[in-house]
CSV table of C-alpha atoms and ligand atoms in Angstrom, one decimal:
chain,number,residue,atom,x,y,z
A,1,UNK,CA,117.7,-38.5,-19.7
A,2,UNK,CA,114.2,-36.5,-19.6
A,3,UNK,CA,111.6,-38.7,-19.2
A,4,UNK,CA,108.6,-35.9,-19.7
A,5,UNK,CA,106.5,-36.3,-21.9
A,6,UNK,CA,106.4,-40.0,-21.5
A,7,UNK,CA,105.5,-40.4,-18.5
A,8,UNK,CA,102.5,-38.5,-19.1
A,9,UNK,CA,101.3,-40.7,-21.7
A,10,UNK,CA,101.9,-43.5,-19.8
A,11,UNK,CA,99.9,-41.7,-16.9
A,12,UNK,CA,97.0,-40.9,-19.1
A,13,UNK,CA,96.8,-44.7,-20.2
A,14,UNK,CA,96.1,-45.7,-16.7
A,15,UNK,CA,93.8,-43.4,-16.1
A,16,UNK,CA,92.0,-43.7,-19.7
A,17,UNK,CA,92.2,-40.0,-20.7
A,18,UNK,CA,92.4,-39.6,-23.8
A,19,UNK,CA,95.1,-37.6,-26.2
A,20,UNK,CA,94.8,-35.3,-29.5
A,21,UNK,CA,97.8,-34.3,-32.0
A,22,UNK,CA,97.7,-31.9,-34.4
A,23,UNK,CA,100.5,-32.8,-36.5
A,24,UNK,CA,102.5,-29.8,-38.4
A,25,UNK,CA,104.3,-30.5,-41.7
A,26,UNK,CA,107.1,-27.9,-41.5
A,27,UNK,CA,107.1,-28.1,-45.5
A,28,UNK,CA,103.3,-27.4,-46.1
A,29,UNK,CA,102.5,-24.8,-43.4
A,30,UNK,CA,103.4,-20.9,-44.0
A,31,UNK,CA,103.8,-18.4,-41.5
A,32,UNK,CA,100.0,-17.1,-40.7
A,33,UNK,CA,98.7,-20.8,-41.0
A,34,UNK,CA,100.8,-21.5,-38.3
A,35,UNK,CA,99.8,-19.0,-36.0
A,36,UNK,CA,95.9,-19.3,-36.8
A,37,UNK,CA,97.1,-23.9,-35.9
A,38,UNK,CA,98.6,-22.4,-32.6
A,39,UNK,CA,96.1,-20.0,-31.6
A,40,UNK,CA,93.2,-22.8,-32.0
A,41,UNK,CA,95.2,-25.5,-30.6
A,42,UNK,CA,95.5,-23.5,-27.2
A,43,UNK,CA,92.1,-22.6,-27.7
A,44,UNK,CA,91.4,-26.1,-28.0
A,45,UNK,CA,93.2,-27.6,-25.4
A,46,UNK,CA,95.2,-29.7,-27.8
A,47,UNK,CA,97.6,-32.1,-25.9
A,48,UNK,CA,100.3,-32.2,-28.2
A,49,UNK,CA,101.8,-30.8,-31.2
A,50,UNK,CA,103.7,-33.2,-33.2
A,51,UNK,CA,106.5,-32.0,-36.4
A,52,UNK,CA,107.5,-33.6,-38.8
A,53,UNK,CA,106.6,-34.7,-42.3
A,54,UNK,CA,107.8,-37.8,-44.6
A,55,UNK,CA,109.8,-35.4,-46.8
A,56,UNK,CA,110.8,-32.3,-45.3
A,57,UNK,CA,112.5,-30.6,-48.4
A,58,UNK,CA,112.6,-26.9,-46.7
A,59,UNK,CA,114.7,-25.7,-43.4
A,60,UNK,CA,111.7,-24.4,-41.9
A,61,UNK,CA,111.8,-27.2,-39.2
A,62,UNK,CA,113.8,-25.3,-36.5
A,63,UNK,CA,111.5,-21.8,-37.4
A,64,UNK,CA,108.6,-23.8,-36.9
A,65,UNK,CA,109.2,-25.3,-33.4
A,66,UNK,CA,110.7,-21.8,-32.7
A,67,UNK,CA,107.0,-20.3,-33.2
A,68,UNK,CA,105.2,-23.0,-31.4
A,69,UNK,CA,107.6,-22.9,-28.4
A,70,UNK,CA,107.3,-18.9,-28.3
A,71,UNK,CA,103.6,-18.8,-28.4
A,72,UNK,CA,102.4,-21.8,-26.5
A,73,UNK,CA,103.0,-24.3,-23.8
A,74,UNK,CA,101.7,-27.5,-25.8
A,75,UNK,CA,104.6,-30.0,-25.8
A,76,UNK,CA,106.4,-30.2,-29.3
A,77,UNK,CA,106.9,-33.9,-30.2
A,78,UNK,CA,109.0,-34.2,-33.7
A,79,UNK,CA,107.9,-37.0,-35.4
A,80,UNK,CA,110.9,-37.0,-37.9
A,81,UNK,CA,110.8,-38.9,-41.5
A,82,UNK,CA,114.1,-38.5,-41.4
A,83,UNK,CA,117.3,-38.3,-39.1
A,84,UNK,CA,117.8,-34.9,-40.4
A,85,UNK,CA,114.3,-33.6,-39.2
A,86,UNK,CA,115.8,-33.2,-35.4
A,87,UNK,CA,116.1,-29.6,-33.5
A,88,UNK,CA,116.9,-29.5,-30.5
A,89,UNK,CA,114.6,-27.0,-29.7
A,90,UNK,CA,111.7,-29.7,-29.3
A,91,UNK,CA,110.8,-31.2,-26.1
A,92,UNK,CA,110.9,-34.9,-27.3
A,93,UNK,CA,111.4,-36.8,-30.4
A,94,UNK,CA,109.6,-40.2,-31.6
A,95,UNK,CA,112.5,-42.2,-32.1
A,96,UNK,CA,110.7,-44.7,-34.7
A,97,UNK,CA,111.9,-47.7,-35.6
A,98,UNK,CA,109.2,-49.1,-38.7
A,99,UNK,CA,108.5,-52.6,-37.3
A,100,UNK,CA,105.6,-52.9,-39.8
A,101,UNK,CA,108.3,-53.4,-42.5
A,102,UNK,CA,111.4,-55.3,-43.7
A,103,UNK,CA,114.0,-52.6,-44.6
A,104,UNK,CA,116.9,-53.0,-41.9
A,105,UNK,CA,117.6,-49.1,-42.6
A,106,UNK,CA,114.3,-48.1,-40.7
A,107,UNK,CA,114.7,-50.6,-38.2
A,108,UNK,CA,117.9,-49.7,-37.0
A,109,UNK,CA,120.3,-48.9,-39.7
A,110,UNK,CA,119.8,-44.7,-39.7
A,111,UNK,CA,119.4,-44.9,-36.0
A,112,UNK,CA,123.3,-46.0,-35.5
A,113,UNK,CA,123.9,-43.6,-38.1
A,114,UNK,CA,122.2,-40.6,-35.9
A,115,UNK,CA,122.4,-42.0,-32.6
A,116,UNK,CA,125.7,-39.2,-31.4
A,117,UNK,CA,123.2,-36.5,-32.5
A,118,UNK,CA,120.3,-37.3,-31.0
A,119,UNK,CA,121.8,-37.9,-27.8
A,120,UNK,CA,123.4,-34.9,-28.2
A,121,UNK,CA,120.4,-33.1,-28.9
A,122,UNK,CA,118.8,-33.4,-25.3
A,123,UNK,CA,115.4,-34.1,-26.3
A,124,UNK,CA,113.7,-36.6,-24.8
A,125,UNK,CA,113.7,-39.8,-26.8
A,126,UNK,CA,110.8,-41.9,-26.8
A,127,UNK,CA,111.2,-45.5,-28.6
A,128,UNK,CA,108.0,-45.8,-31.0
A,129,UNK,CA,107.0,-49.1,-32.4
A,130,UNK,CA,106.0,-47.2,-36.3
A,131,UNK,CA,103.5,-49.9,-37.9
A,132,UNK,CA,102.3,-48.6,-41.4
A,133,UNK,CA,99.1,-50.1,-42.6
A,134,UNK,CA,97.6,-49.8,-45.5
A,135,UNK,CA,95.3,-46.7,-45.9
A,136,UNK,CA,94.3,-47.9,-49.2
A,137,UNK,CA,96.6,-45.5,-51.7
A,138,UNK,CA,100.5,-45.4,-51.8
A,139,UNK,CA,101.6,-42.8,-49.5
A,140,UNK,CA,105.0,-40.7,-49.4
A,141,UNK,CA,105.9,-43.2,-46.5
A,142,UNK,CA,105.1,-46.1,-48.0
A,143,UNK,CA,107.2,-45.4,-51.7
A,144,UNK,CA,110.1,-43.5,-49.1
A,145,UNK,CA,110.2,-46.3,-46.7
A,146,UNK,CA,110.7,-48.9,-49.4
A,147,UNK,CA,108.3,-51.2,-47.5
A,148,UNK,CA,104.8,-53.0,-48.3
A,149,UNK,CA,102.3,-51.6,-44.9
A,150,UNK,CA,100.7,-54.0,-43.3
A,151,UNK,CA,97.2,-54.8,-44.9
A,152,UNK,CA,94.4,-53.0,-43.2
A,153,UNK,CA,92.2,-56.7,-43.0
A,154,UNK,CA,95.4,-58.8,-41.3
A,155,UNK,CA,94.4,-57.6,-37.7
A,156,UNK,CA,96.5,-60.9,-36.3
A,157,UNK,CA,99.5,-59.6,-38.4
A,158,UNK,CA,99.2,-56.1,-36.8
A,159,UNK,CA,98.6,-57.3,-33.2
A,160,UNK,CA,101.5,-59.4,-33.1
A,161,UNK,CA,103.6,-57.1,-35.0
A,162,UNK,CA,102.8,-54.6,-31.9
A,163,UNK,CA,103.3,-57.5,-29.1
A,164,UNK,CA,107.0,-57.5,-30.7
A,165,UNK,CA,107.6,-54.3,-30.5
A,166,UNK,CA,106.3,-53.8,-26.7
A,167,UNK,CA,108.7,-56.9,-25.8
A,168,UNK,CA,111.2,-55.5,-27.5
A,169,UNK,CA,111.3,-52.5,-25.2
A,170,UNK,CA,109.6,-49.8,-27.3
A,171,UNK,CA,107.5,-47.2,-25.1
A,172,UNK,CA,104.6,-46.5,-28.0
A,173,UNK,CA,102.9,-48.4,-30.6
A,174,UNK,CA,102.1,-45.4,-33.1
A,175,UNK,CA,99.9,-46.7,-35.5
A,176,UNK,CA,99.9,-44.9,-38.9
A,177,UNK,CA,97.9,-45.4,-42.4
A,178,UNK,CA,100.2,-42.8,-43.7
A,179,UNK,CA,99.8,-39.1,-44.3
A,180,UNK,CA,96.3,-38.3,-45.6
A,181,UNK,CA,95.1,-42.2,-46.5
A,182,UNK,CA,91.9,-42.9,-49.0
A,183,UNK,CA,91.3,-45.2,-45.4
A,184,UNK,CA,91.7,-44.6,-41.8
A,185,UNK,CA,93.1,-47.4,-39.6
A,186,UNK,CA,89.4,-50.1,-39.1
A,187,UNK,CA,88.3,-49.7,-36.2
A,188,UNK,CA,88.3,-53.6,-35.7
A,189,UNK,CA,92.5,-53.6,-35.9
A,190,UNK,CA,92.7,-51.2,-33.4
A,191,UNK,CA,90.3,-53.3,-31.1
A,192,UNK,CA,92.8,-55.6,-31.6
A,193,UNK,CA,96.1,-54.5,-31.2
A,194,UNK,CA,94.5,-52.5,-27.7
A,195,UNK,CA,94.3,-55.9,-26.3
A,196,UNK,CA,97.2,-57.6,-26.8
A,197,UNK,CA,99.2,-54.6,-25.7
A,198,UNK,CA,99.8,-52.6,-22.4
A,199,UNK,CA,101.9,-49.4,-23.8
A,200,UNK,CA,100.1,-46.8,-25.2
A,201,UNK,CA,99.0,-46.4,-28.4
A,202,UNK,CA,99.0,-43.6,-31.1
A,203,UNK,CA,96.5,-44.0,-34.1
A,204,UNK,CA,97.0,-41.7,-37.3
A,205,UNK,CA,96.3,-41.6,-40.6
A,206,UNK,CA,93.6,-40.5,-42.8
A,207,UNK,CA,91.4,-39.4,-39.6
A,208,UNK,CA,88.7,-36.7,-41.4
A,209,UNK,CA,86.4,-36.2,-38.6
A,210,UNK,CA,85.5,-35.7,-35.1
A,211,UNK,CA,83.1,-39.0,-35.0
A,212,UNK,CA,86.1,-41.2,-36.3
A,213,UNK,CA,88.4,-39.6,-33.6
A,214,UNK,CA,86.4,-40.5,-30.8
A,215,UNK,CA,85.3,-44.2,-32.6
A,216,UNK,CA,89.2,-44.8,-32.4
A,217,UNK,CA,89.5,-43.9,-29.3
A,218,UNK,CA,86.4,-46.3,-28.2
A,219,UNK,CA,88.3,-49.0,-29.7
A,220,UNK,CA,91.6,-48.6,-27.7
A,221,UNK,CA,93.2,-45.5,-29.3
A,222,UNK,CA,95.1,-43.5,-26.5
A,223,UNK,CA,96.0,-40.5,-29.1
A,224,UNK,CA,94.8,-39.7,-31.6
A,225,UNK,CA,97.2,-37.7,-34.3
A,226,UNK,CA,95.5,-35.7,-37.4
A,227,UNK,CA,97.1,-33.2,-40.3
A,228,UNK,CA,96.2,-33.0,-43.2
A,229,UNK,CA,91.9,-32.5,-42.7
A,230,UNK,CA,93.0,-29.5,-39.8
A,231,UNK,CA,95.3,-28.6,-42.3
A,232,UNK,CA,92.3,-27.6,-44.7
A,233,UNK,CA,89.9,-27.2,-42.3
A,234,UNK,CA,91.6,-25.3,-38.9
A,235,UNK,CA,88.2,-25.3,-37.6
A,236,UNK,CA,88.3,-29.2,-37.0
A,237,UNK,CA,90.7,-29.1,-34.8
A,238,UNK,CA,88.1,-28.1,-31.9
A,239,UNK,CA,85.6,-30.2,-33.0
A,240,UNK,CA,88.4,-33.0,-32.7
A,241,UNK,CA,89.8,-31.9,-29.3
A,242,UNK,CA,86.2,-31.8,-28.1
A,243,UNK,CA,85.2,-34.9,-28.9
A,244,UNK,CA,88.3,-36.6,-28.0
A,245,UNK,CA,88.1,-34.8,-24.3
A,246,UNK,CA,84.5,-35.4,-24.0
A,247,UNK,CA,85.6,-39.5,-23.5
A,248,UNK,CA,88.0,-37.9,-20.4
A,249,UNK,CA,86.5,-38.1,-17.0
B,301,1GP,C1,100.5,-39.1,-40.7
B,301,1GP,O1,99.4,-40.0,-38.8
B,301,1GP,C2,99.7,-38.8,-39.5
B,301,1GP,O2,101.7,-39.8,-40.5
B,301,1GP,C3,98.5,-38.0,-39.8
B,301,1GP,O3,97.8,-38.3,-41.0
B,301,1GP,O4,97.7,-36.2,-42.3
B,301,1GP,O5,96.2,-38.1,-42.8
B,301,1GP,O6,95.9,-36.8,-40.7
B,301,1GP,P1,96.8,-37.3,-41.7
């Protein structure tokens, strides 16, 4: 079993440096987008490039990691809303189990289901901790996952929620007020849920600027994942990775 990518998280915890995403949605990107995202992410020094979306409706999943792999060294990362959003040709897939909710089929259910293929697959498998909180609108995730987000003032609920998870075993806490939240995560619940936990933590969600990057990171963020704002606005995503890096010694 690869343990990769990982173990660089976990080493960049320790040493508090600090981690950007830019997160792809296979279904909403075409071709020269995705070149122009590359091209700036290297540019950038992006850390890692996460995949998926909460509905991928198209096959472009295995062209897209294609692409990235053939033009770049950033590590691919699928972030899958689905079992079916796995290529092998990744490095390393968030295997998310949605501990913020109640519907047995996220927690575990699909991942029995799957379990043959993604070992098969070869990718590196990182268990994730997936809490969803409340970004202040319904989001894809929230209607697909069939399951109420945690709400964005219950920091106690969120911080023990993420205590569970790291005793159960999970590598990552990721964090997530769903694709393109009104809201980004308060900064005051990730202060929290920084200190009760040792694993790293991923923060996502609704994250428009460069100032809130680096705020979560203050507060205990270790990366920091954004889509849809680079997806209008490529330019961001060096503002983003600059402010995020400035924070790395
Ligand atoms: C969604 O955390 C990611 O699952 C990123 O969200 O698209 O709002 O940046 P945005």
């Amino acid at each position: 079993m690869k343990h990769t990518i990982h173990d660089n998280i976990s080493k960049a915890k320790v040493n508090a440096q600090k981690a950007f995403a830019v997160l792809i949605d296979p279904d909403k990107i075409d071709d020269a987008t995705l070149l122009k995202t590359i091209e700036l992410a290297i540019l950038a020094n992006v850390d890692y490039l996460f995949v998926g979306g909460s509905l991928v409706v198209t096959d472009t999943l295995d062209k897209v990691v294609s692409t990235i792999k053939a033009k770049s060294t950033i590590p691919v990362v699928l972030f899958p809303g689905s079992p079916d959003q796995i290529t092998p040709k990744a490095d390393a897939l968030l295997y998310l189990s949605l501990i913020s909710g109640r519907n047995p089929e996220l927690l575990i259910g699909q991942h029995v289901i799957s379990a043959p293929f993604v070992r098969q697959s070869g990718l590196e498998i990182i268990p994730v901790g997936y809490m969803l909180v409340d970004g202040g609108t319904p989001t894809t995730v929230s209607y697909i996952s069939n399951t109420n987000p945690i709400p964005a003032n219950k920091n106690d609920i969120a911080s023990c929620t993420a205590m569970a998870g790291e005793m159960l075993g999970l590598k990552l806490i990721y964090m997530d007020a769903g694709s393109g939240a009104q809201s980004a995560i308060p900064t005051a619940m990730i202060q929290q849920v920084a200190k009760y936990i040792q694993i790293p933590l991923i923060v996502g969600g609704g994250i428009t600027t460069a100032d809130k990057a680096k705020e979560n990171c203050l507060a205990g963020a270790d990366i920091i994942v954004v889509g849809n704002a680079v997806e209008k606005d490529p330019a961001l995503i060096h503002e983003i990775a600059a402010a995020i890096h400035s924070l790395n010694k």
